[in-house]
């Protein structure tokens, strides 16, 4: 039912006793396959540079505003600047079995007053892509944002040409909201961006799907029995 105020104007639904949320802290978040650690140049830069450089990694950076990096020193400066940022909270994704960093991402564009943040600068090494660990890493970050921080909205944005990122967002449960035109110029190229989101009302369904997908019973000989999207949709 639509609501109207005392001026007979249509308004949104009430959010009782809303108070702004806290800015995300640098915390360690442990899962079964990986650990999210606050990004630290001394601890993670060398490991990430090695992980990212196992193959011709230039294509990893095509749709990002940074990279590729000429050498370890340049990459180290990049990692240090991320780790020292006060506008975003960056995490290294550490393989729990080996203890080595395999990827990184962050919470960025943080609007704590309204409980909104973006999952951004997602860079997963070739050895991490399309693994259970990569899915668990996203689950841990989303769970932290919705349950520990009690945020209302998590966003995902990607270049409209970046089909793998678009597929990943939809697989993880983000809803497509539309395309924003000419949002940036990176590396001398115009960027249009798809916008996606998960809101708090959707998180219970998404969270349960993650838990069922990550369960050992969902895998046989290393292969999934049910896809994450199918579980979420009740198939």
Coordinates of N, CA and C in Angstrom, one line a residue:
X1 N 0.8 -1.2 0.0 CA 0.0 0.0 0.0 C 0.9 1.3 0.0
X2 N 0.6 2.2 -0.9 CA 1.3 3.4 -0.9 C 1.0 4.3 0.3
X3 N 2.1 5.0 0.7 CA 1.9 5.9 1.9 C 2.0 7.3 1.4
X4 N 1.3 8.2 2.1 CA 1.2 9.6 1.8 C 1.4 10.4 3.1
X5 N 2.1 11.5 3.0 CA 2.4 12.3 4.2 C 1.2 13.3 4.4
X6 N 1.5 14.2 5.3 CA 0.4 15.2 5.7 C 0.1 16.2 4.6
X7 N 1.0 16.2 3.6 CA 0.8 17.1 2.4 C 0.3 16.4 1.2
X8 N -0.1 15.1 1.4 CA -0.7 14.3 0.4 C 0.3 14.0 -0.7
X9 N 1.6 13.9 -0.3 CA 2.7 13.5 -1.2 C 3.0 12.0 -0.9
X10 N 3.3 11.3 -2.0 CA 3.7 9.9 -1.8 C 5.1 9.8 -1.2
X11 N 5.3 9.0 -0.2 CA 6.6 8.9 0.4 C 7.0 7.4 0.6
X12 N 8.2 7.1 0.9 CA 8.7 5.8 1.1 C 8.3 5.2 2.4
X13 N 8.6 3.9 2.6 CA 8.2 3.2 3.8 C 9.1 3.7 5.0
X14 N 8.5 3.6 6.2 CA 9.3 4.1 7.4 C 10.4 3.2 7.8
X15 N 11.5 3.7 8.3 CA 12.6 2.9 8.8 C 12.7 3.3 10.3
X16 N 12.1 2.5 11.1 CA 12.0 2.8 12.5 C 13.3 2.9 13.2
X17 N 13.5 4.0 14.0 CA 14.6 4.1 14.9 C 16.0 4.0 14.1
X18 N 16.0 4.5 12.9 CA 17.2 4.4 12.2 C 18.3 5.3 12.7
X19 N 19.5 4.7 12.8 CA 20.7 5.4 13.2 C 21.8 5.0 12.2
X20 N 22.6 6.0 11.9 CA 23.7 5.7 11.0 C 24.6 4.6 11.5
X21 N 25.2 3.9 10.6 CA 26.1 2.8 11.0 C 27.5 3.2 11.2
X22 N 28.3 2.4 11.8 CA 29.7 2.7 12.0 C 30.5 2.4 10.7
X23 N 31.6 3.2 10.5 CA 32.5 3.0 9.4 C 33.2 1.6 9.6
X24 N 33.3 0.8 8.6 CA 34.0 -0.5 8.7 C 35.4 -0.5 9.3
X25 N 35.6 -1.3 10.2 CA 37.0 -1.4 10.8 C 37.8 -2.4 10.0
X26 N 39.1 -2.3 10.3 CA 40.0 -3.3 9.8 C 40.0 -4.5 10.6
X27 N 39.3 -5.5 10.2 CA 39.1 -6.7 11.0 C 39.6 -7.9 10.2
X28 N 39.8 -9.0 10.9 CA 40.1 -10.3 10.2 C 38.9 -11.1 10.3
X29 N 38.5 -11.7 9.1 CA 37.3 -12.5 9.0 C 37.7 -13.9 8.5
X30 N 37.5 -14.9 9.3 CA 37.9 -16.3 8.9 C 36.8 -17.1 8.4
X31 N 37.1 -17.9 7.3 CA 36.2 -18.9 6.8 C 36.8 -20.2 6.8
X32 N 36.2 -21.2 6.1 CA 36.8 -22.5 6.0 C 37.9 -22.6 5.0
X33 N 37.8 -21.8 3.9 CA 38.8 -21.9 2.8 C 39.7 -20.7 2.8
X34 N 39.3 -19.6 3.3 CA 40.1 -18.4 3.2 C 39.9 -17.6 4.5
X35 N 40.8 -16.6 4.6 CA 40.8 -15.6 5.7 C 40.9 -14.2 5.0
X36 N 40.0 -13.3 5.4 CA 40.1 -12.0 4.9 C 40.9 -11.2 6.0
X37 N 42.1 -10.7 5.5 CA 42.9 -10.0 6.4 C 43.0 -8.5 6.0
X38 N 43.1 -7.6 6.9 CA 43.3 -6.2 6.5 C 44.6 -6.1 5.6
X39 N 44.4 -5.5 4.5 CA 45.6 -5.4 3.5 C 46.8 -4.8 4.2
X40 N 47.9 -5.4 4.1 CA 49.1 -4.9 4.7 C 50.3 -5.1 3.6
X41 N 50.9 -4.0 3.4 CA 52.0 -4.0 2.3 C 53.1 -5.0 2.6
X42 N 53.6 -4.9 3.9 CA 54.7 -5.8 4.2 C 54.3 -7.3 4.2
X43 N 53.1 -7.6 4.6 CA 52.7 -9.0 4.6 C 52.2 -9.5 3.3
X44 N 51.5 -8.7 2.5 CA 50.7 -9.2 1.4 C 51.3 -8.8 0.0
X45 N 52.0 -7.7 -0.1 CA 52.3 -7.2 -1.5 C 53.1 -8.2 -2.3
X46 N 54.1 -8.8 -1.7 CA 55.0 -9.8 -2.5 C 54.2 -11.0 -2.9
X47 N 53.4 -11.5 -2.0 CA 52.5 -12.7 -2.3 C 51.5 -12.4 -3.4
X48 N 50.9 -11.3 -3.3 CA 49.9 -10.9 -4.3 C 50.6 -10.7 -5.7
X49 N 51.7 -10.0 -5.7 CA 52.4 -9.8 -7.0 C 52.8 -11.2 -7.6
X50 N 53.2 -12.1 -6.8 CA 53.5 -13.4 -7.3 C 52.3 -14.1 -7.8
X51 N 51.2 -14.1 -7.0 CA 50.0 -14.7 -7.4 C 49.4 -14.1 -8.7
X52 N 49.4 -12.8 -8.8 CA 48.9 -12.2 -10.0 C 49.7 -12.4 -11.2
X53 N 51.0 -12.7 -11.0 CA 51.9 -12.8 -12.2 C 52.2 -14.1 -12.7
X54 N 51.5 -15.1 -12.2 CA 51.7 -16.5 -12.6 C 51.5 -16.7 -14.1
X55 N 50.5 -16.0 -14.7 CA 50.3 -16.0 -16.1 C 50.4 -14.6 -16.7
X56 N 50.1 -14.5 -17.9 CA 50.1 -13.1 -18.5 C 48.9 -12.4 -17.9
X57 N 49.1 -11.6 -16.9 CA 48.1 -11.1 -16.0 C 47.6 -9.7 -16.5
X58 N 48.1 -9.2 -17.6 CA 47.7 -7.9 -18.1 C 46.2 -7.7 -18.2
X59 N 45.5 -8.8 -18.7 CA 44.1 -8.8 -18.9 C 43.3 -8.6 -17.6
X60 N 43.9 -8.9 -16.5 CA 43.2 -8.8 -15.2 C 42.9 -7.4 -14.9
X61 N 43.6 -6.4 -15.5 CA 43.5 -5.0 -15.1 C 42.7 -4.2 -16.1
X62 N 42.2 -4.8 -17.2 CA 41.6 -4.1 -18.3 C 40.5 -3.2 -17.8
X63 N 39.6 -3.7 -16.9 CA 38.4 -3.0 -16.6 C 38.5 -2.3 -15.2
X64 N 39.8 -2.1 -14.7 CA 40.0 -1.5 -13.5 C 40.8 -0.2 -13.7
X65 N 40.7 0.8 -12.8 CA 41.3 2.1 -13.0 C 42.8 2.0 -12.8
X66 N 43.4 0.9 -12.3 CA 44.8 0.7 -12.0 C 45.3 -0.4 -12.8
X67 N 46.7 -0.6 -12.8 CA 47.4 -1.7 -13.4 C 47.3 -1.7 -14.9
X68 N 48.0 -2.6 -15.5 CA 49.0 -3.6 -14.9 C 50.2 -2.9 -14.4
X69 N 51.0 -3.5 -13.6 CA 52.1 -2.9 -13.0 C 53.4 -3.4 -13.6
X70 N 54.4 -2.5 -13.7 CA 55.6 -2.8 -14.4 C 56.5 -3.8 -13.7
X71 N 56.5 -3.6 -12.3 CA 57.4 -4.4 -11.5 C 56.9 -4.5 -10.1
X72 N 57.6 -5.3 -9.3 CA 57.2 -5.5 -7.9 C 57.2 -4.2 -7.1
X73 N 58.1 -3.3 -7.4 CA 58.2 -2.0 -6.7 C 57.0 -1.1 -6.9
X74 N 56.6 -1.0 -8.2 CA 55.4 -0.3 -8.5 C 54.2 -0.9 -7.9
X75 N 54.1 -2.2 -7.9 CA 52.9 -2.8 -7.3 C 52.9 -2.6 -5.7
X76 N 54.1 -2.6 -5.1 CA 54.2 -2.4 -3.7 C 53.7 -1.0 -3.3
X77 N 54.0 0.0 -4.1 CA 53.5 1.3 -3.8 C 52.0 1.4 -3.9
X78 N 51.4 0.6 -4.9 CA 50.0 0.6 -5.1 C 49.4 -0.1 -3.8
X79 N 49.9 -1.2 -3.4 CA 49.3 -1.9 -2.2 C 49.4 -1.0 -1.0
X80 N 50.5 -0.3 -0.8 CA 50.7 0.6 0.3 C 49.6 1.7 0.3
X81 N 49.4 2.3 -0.8 CA 48.4 3.3 -0.9 C 47.0 2.8 -0.6
X82 N 46.7 1.6 -1.0 CA 45.4 1.0 -0.6 C 45.3 0.7 0.9
X83 N 46.3 0.2 1.4 CA 46.3 -0.2 2.8 C 46.2 1.0 3.7
X84 N 46.7 2.2 3.3 CA 46.7 3.4 4.1 C 45.5 4.3 3.8
X85 N 44.6 3.8 2.9 CA 43.4 4.6 2.6 C 42.5 4.8 3.8
X86 N 41.9 5.9 3.9 CA 40.9 6.2 4.9 C 39.5 6.3 4.3
X87 N 39.4 6.1 3.0 CA 38.1 6.2 2.4 C 37.5 4.8 2.0
X88 N 38.4 3.8 2.1 CA 38.0 2.4 1.8 C 38.7 1.5 2.7
X89 N 38.1 0.3 2.9 CA 38.8 -0.8 3.7 C 39.1 -1.9 2.8
X90 N 40.4 -2.2 2.7 CA 40.9 -3.2 1.7 C 41.3 -4.5 2.5
X91 N 41.0 -5.6 1.8 CA 41.3 -6.9 2.4 C 42.1 -7.7 1.5
X92 N 43.1 -8.4 2.0 CA 43.8 -9.5 1.3 C 43.0 -10.8 1.5
X93 N 42.9 -11.6 0.5 CA 42.2 -12.9 0.7 C 43.3 -14.0 0.7
X94 N 43.4 -14.6 1.9 CA 44.5 -15.5 2.2 C 44.0 -16.9 2.1
X95 N 44.6 -17.8 1.4 CA 44.3 -19.2 1.3 C 44.6 -19.8 2.7
X96 N 43.6 -20.4 3.3 CA 43.8 -20.9 4.7 C 44.7 -22.1 4.7
X97 N 44.8 -22.8 3.6 CA 45.7 -24.0 3.6 C 47.1 -23.6 3.5
X98 N 47.4 -22.7 2.6 CA 48.8 -22.3 2.3 C 49.3 -21.1 3.1
X99 N 48.3 -20.3 3.6 CA 48.7 -19.1 4.3 C 49.2 -17.9 3.4
X100 N 48.9 -18.1 2.1 CA 49.4 -17.1 1.2 C 48.2 -16.3 0.6
X101 N 48.5 -15.0 0.3 CA 47.4 -14.1 -0.3 C 47.2 -14.5 -1.7
X102 N 46.0 -14.6 -2.1 CA 45.6 -15.0 -3.5 C 44.8 -14.0 -4.2
X103 N 44.3 -13.0 -3.5 CA 43.4 -12.0 -4.1 C 43.2 -10.8 -3.2
X104 N 42.4 -9.8 -3.6 CA 42.1 -8.7 -2.8 C 40.8 -8.1 -3.3
X105 N 40.1 -7.4 -2.4 CA 38.9 -6.6 -2.7 C 38.7 -5.6 -1.5
X106 N 37.7 -4.8 -1.6 CA 37.5 -3.8 -0.6 C 36.0 -3.4 -0.4
X107 N 35.7 -2.8 0.7 CA 34.5 -2.0 0.8 C 34.9 -0.6 0.6
X108 N 34.2 0.0 -0.4 CA 34.5 1.4 -0.8 C 33.2 2.2 -1.0
X109 N 33.4 3.4 -1.4 CA 32.2 4.3 -1.5 C 31.3 4.2 -0.3
X110 N 31.9 4.2 0.8 CA 31.2 3.9 2.1 C 30.4 5.1 2.6
X111 N 29.1 4.9 2.7 CA 28.2 5.9 3.3 C 27.6 5.3 4.5
X112 N 28.4 5.5 5.6 CA 28.0 4.9 6.9 C 26.7 5.5 7.4
X113 N 26.4 6.7 7.2 CA 25.2 7.4 7.7 C 24.0 6.7 7.1
X114 N 24.0 6.2 5.9 CA 22.9 5.6 5.3 C 23.0 4.0 5.2
X115 N 24.2 3.5 5.7 CA 24.4 2.1 5.7 C 24.5 1.5 4.3
X116 N 25.4 2.1 3.5 CA 25.6 1.7 2.1 C 27.1 1.6 1.8
X117 N 27.5 0.6 1.1 CA 28.9 0.5 0.7 C 29.0 -0.3 -0.6
X118 N 30.1 -0.3 -1.3 CA 30.3 -1.0 -2.5 C 31.4 -2.0 -2.4
X119 N 31.2 -3.2 -2.9 CA 32.3 -4.2 -3.0 C 33.1 -3.8 -4.3
X120 N 34.3 -3.4 -4.1 CA 35.1 -2.8 -5.2 C 36.5 -3.4 -5.3
X121 N 37.1 -3.0 -6.4 CA 38.5 -3.3 -6.7 C 38.7 -4.8 -6.5
X122 N 37.9 -5.6 -7.1 CA 38.0 -7.1 -6.9 C 39.1 -7.6 -7.9
X123 N 40.2 -8.1 -7.3 CA 41.2 -8.7 -8.1 C 41.6 -10.1 -7.6
X124 N 41.1 -11.1 -8.3 CA 41.4 -12.5 -7.9 C 42.5 -13.0 -8.8
X125 N 43.5 -13.7 -8.3 CA 44.5 -14.3 -9.1 C 44.0 -15.4 -9.9
X126 N 44.7 -15.8 -11.0 CA 44.3 -16.9 -11.8 C 44.1 -18.2 -11.0
X127 N 44.9 -18.4 -9.9 CA 44.8 -19.6 -9.1 C 43.6 -19.5 -8.1
X128 N 42.9 -18.4 -8.0 CA 41.8 -18.2 -7.1 C 40.5 -18.2 -7.9
X129 N 40.5 -17.8 -9.1 CA 39.3 -17.6 -9.9 C 38.5 -18.9 -10.1
X130 N 37.2 -18.9 -10.0 CA 36.3 -20.0 -10.1 C 36.6 -21.1 -9.2
X131 N 37.0 -20.8 -7.9 CA 37.2 -21.8 -6.9 C 36.2 -21.6 -5.8
X132 N 36.0 -22.6 -4.9 CA 35.2 -22.4 -3.7 C 35.6 -21.3 -2.9
X133 N 36.9 -21.1 -2.8 CA 37.5 -20.0 -2.0 C 37.0 -18.6 -2.5
X134 N 36.9 -18.4 -3.8 CA 36.5 -17.1 -4.3 C 35.0 -16.9 -3.9
X135 N 34.2 -17.9 -3.9 CA 32.8 -17.7 -3.5 C 32.7 -17.4 -2.0
X136 N 33.5 -18.2 -1.2 CA 33.4 -18.0 0.2 C 33.9 -16.6 0.6
X137 N 34.9 -16.1 -0.1 CA 35.5 -14.7 0.2 C 34.4 -13.7 0.1
X138 N 33.6 -13.8 -1.0 CA 32.5 -12.8 -1.2 C 31.4 -13.0 -0.1
X139 N 31.1 -14.2 0.2 CA 30.2 -14.5 1.3 C 30.6 -13.9 2.6
X140 N 31.9 -14.1 3.0 CA 32.4 -13.5 4.2 C 32.3 -12.0 4.3
X141 N 32.6 -11.4 3.2 CA 32.6 -9.9 3.1 C 31.1 -9.4 3.2
X142 N 30.2 -10.0 2.5 CA 28.8 -9.6 2.5 C 28.2 -9.9 3.9
X143 N 28.5 -11.0 4.4 CA 28.0 -11.3 5.8 C 28.5 -10.3 6.8
X144 N 29.7 -9.9 6.7 CA 30.3 -8.9 7.6 C 29.5 -7.6 7.5
X145 N 29.3 -7.2 6.2 CA 28.6 -5.9 6.0 C 27.1 -5.9 6.5
X146 N 26.4 -7.0 6.2 CA 25.0 -7.0 6.5 C 24.8 -7.4 8.0
X147 N 25.6 -8.3 8.5 CA 25.3 -8.8 9.9 C 26.1 -8.2 10.9
X148 N 27.4 -8.0 10.7 CA 28.2 -7.3 11.8 C 28.0 -5.8 11.7
X149 N 28.0 -5.2 10.5 CA 27.9 -3.7 10.4 C 26.5 -3.3 10.3
X150 N 25.6 -4.2 9.9 CA 24.1 -4.0 9.8 C 23.9 -2.9 8.7
X151 N 24.6 -3.0 7.6 CA 24.3 -2.1 6.5 C 23.1 -2.5 5.8
X152 N 22.5 -1.6 5.1 CA 21.2 -1.8 4.4 C 21.4 -2.2 2.9
X153 N 22.5 -1.8 2.4 CA 22.7 -2.0 0.9 C 24.2 -2.2 0.6
X154 N 24.4 -3.2 -0.3 CA 25.8 -3.4 -0.8 C 25.7 -3.3 -2.3
X155 N 26.6 -2.6 -2.9 CA 26.6 -2.3 -4.3 C 27.7 -3.0 -5.0
X156 N 27.5 -3.2 -6.3 CA 28.6 -3.8 -7.2 C 28.4 -3.1 -8.5
X157 N 29.6 -2.6 -9.0 CA 29.6 -1.8 -10.3 C 30.6 -2.5 -11.2
X158 N 30.3 -2.5 -12.5 CA 31.4 -3.0 -13.4 C 31.2 -2.4 -14.8
X159 N 32.3 -2.3 -15.5 CA 32.3 -1.8 -16.9 C 31.3 -2.7 -17.7
X160 N 30.5 -2.0 -18.5 CA 29.5 -2.7 -19.3 C 30.1 -3.8 -20.2
X161 N 31.4 -3.6 -20.5 CA 32.1 -4.6 -21.4 C 32.6 -5.8 -20.6
X162 N 32.6 -5.7 -19.3 CA 33.1 -6.7 -18.4 C 32.1 -7.8 -18.1
X163 N 31.9 -8.7 -19.1 CA 30.9 -9.7 -18.9 C 31.2 -10.7 -17.7
X164 N 32.4 -11.1 -17.5 CA 32.7 -12.0 -16.3 C 32.2 -11.3 -15.0
X165 N 32.5 -10.0 -14.8 CA 32.1 -9.3 -13.6 C 30.6 -9.3 -13.5
X166 N 29.9 -9.0 -14.6 CA 28.4 -9.0 -14.6 C 27.9 -10.3 -14.2
X167 N 28.4 -11.4 -14.8 CA 27.9 -12.8 -14.4 C 28.2 -13.1 -13.0
X168 N 29.3 -12.6 -12.5 CA 29.7 -12.9 -11.1 C 28.7 -12.2 -10.1
X169 N 28.3 -10.9 -10.5 CA 27.4 -10.2 -9.6 C 26.1 -10.9 -9.6
X170 N 25.6 -11.3 -10.7 CA 24.3 -12.0 -10.7 C 24.3 -13.3 -10.0
X171 N 25.4 -14.0 -10.2 CA 25.5 -15.3 -9.5 C 25.5 -15.1 -8.0
X172 N 26.2 -14.1 -7.5 CA 26.3 -13.9 -6.1 C 25.0 -13.4 -5.5
X173 N 24.0 -13.0 -6.3 CA 22.8 -12.5 -5.8 C 22.5 -11.0 -5.9
X174 N 23.4 -10.3 -6.5 CA 23.2 -8.9 -6.8 C 22.1 -8.7 -7.8
X175 N 21.3 -7.7 -7.7 CA 20.2 -7.4 -8.6 C 20.7 -6.3 -9.6
X176 N 20.4 -6.5 -10.9 CA 20.8 -5.4 -11.8 C 19.9 -4.3 -11.7
X177 N 20.4 -3.0 -11.6 CA 19.6 -1.8 -11.4 C 19.6 -1.0 -12.7
X178 N 20.6 -1.2 -13.5 CA 20.6 -0.3 -14.7 C 22.0 0.0 -15.1
X179 N 22.1 0.8 -16.2 CA 23.4 1.2 -16.7 C 23.6 2.7 -16.7
X180 N 24.7 3.1 -16.1 CA 25.0 4.5 -16.1 C 26.0 4.9 -17.2
X181 N 25.7 5.9 -17.9 CA 26.6 6.2 -19.1 C 27.7 7.2 -18.7
X182 N 28.8 7.0 -19.3 CA 30.0 7.9 -19.2 C 30.3 8.3 -17.8
X183 N 30.5 7.2 -17.0 CA 30.7 7.4 -15.5 C 32.2 7.7 -15.2
X184 N 33.1 7.3 -16.2 CA 34.5 7.5 -15.9 C 35.3 7.5 -17.2
X185 N 36.5 8.0 -17.1 CA 37.5 7.8 -18.2 C 38.7 7.2 -17.5
X186 N 38.9 5.9 -17.8 CA 40.1 5.2 -17.3 C 41.0 4.7 -18.4
X187 N 42.3 5.0 -18.3 CA 43.2 4.6 -19.3 C 42.9 5.1 -20.7
X188 N 42.3 6.3 -20.7 CA 42.0 6.9 -22.0 C 40.8 6.4 -22.7
X189 N 40.0 5.6 -22.0 CA 38.8 4.9 -22.6 C 37.6 5.3 -21.8
X190 N 36.5 5.6 -22.5 CA 35.2 5.9 -21.8 C 34.7 4.6 -21.1
X191 N 34.1 4.9 -19.9 CA 33.5 3.7 -19.2 C 32.1 4.0 -18.9
X192 N 31.2 3.1 -19.4 CA 29.8 3.0 -18.9 C 29.8 1.9 -17.9
X193 N 28.9 2.0 -16.9 CA 28.9 1.0 -15.8 C 27.5 0.5 -15.5
X194 N 27.5 -0.9 -15.4 CA 26.3 -1.5 -14.8 C 26.3 -1.3 -13.3
X195 N 25.2 -1.1 -12.7 CA 25.0 -1.0 -11.3 C 24.2 -2.2 -10.8
X196 N 24.6 -2.8 -9.7 CA 23.9 -3.9 -9.1 C 23.8 -3.7 -7.6
X197 N 22.9 -4.3 -6.9 CA 22.8 -4.2 -5.4 C 22.2 -5.4 -4.8
X198 N 22.5 -5.6 -3.5 CA 21.8 -6.5 -2.6 C 21.4 -5.6 -1.5
X199 N 20.1 -5.7 -1.1 CA 19.6 -5.0 0.1 C 19.4 -5.9 1.3
X200 N 19.2 -5.3 2.4 CA 19.1 -6.1 3.6 C 18.0 -7.1 3.6
X201 N 16.9 -6.7 3.0 CA 15.7 -7.6 2.9 C 16.0 -8.8 2.1
X202 N 17.0 -8.8 1.3 CA 17.3 -9.9 0.4 C 18.4 -10.8 1.0
X203 N 19.0 -10.3 2.0 CA 20.2 -11.0 2.5 C 20.0 -12.4 3.1
X204 N 18.9 -12.5 3.8 CA 18.6 -13.9 4.4 C 18.5 -14.9 3.4
X205 N 17.8 -14.7 2.3 CA 17.8 -15.7 1.2 C 19.1 -15.9 0.6
X206 N 19.9 -14.8 0.3 CA 21.2 -15.0 -0.3 C 22.2 -15.7 0.7
X207 N 22.1 -15.4 1.9 CA 23.0 -16.0 2.9 C 22.7 -17.5 3.0
X208 N 21.5 -17.9 3.1 CA 21.1 -19.3 3.2 C 21.6 -20.0 1.9
X209 N 21.5 -19.4 0.8 CA 22.0 -20.0 -0.5 C 23.5 -20.2 -0.4
X210 N 24.2 -19.2 0.1 CA 25.7 -19.4 0.2 C 26.0 -20.5 1.2
X211 N 25.4 -20.6 2.3 CA 25.7 -21.7 3.3 C 25.4 -23.0 2.7
X212 N 24.3 -23.2 2.0 CA 24.0 -24.5 1.4 C 25.0 -24.8 0.3
X213 N 25.4 -23.8 -0.5 CA 26.3 -24.1 -1.6 C 27.7 -24.5 -1.1
X214 N 28.1 -23.8 0.0 CA 29.5 -24.0 0.6 C 29.5 -25.3 1.4
X215 N 28.4 -25.9 1.7 CA 28.4 -27.2 2.5 C 29.1 -28.3 1.7
X216 N 29.9 -29.1 2.5 CA 30.6 -30.2 1.8 C 29.7 -31.1 1.1
X217 N 28.4 -31.3 1.5 CA 27.5 -32.2 0.9 C 27.1 -31.7 -0.5
X218 N 27.4 -30.5 -0.9 CA 27.1 -30.0 -2.2 C 28.1 -30.3 -3.2
X219 N 29.2 -31.0 -2.8 CA 30.3 -31.2 -3.7 C 30.6 -32.7 -3.8
X220 N 30.9 -33.2 -5.0 CA 31.3 -34.6 -5.2 C 32.5 -34.6 -6.2
X221 N 33.6 -35.1 -5.7 CA 34.8 -35.1 -6.6 C 35.2 -33.7 -7.0
X222 N 35.0 -32.8 -6.1 CA 35.4 -31.4 -6.4 C 34.4 -30.6 -7.2
X223 N 33.3 -31.2 -7.6 CA 32.3 -30.5 -8.5 C 31.0 -30.3 -7.8
X224 N 30.4 -29.1 -8.0 CA 29.2 -28.7 -7.3 C 28.1 -29.6 -7.8
X225 N 27.1 -29.9 -6.9 CA 25.9 -30.6 -7.3 C 24.8 -29.7 -7.7
X226 N 24.7 -28.6 -7.0 CA 23.7 -27.6 -7.3 C 24.4 -26.2 -7.4
X227 N 24.0 -25.4 -8.4 CA 24.6 -24.1 -8.6 C 24.0 -23.1 -7.6
X228 N 24.8 -22.1 -7.3 CA 24.4 -21.1 -6.3 C 23.1 -20.5 -6.7
X229 N 23.0 -20.1 -8.0 CA 21.7 -19.5 -8.5 C 20.6 -20.4 -8.3
X230 N 20.7 -21.7 -8.6 CA 19.6 -22.6 -8.4 C 19.2 -22.8 -7.0
X231 N 20.1 -22.8 -6.1 CA 19.8 -22.9 -4.7 C 19.0 -21.7 -4.2
X232 N 19.5 -20.5 -4.6 CA 18.8 -19.3 -4.2 C 17.4 -19.2 -4.8
X233 N 17.2 -19.8 -6.0 CA 15.9 -19.7 -6.6 C 15.0 -20.9 -6.3
X234 N 15.5 -21.8 -5.4 CA 14.7 -22.9 -5.0 C 14.6 -24.0 -6.0
X235 N 15.6 -24.1 -6.9 CA 15.5 -25.1 -8.0 C 16.2 -26.4 -7.5

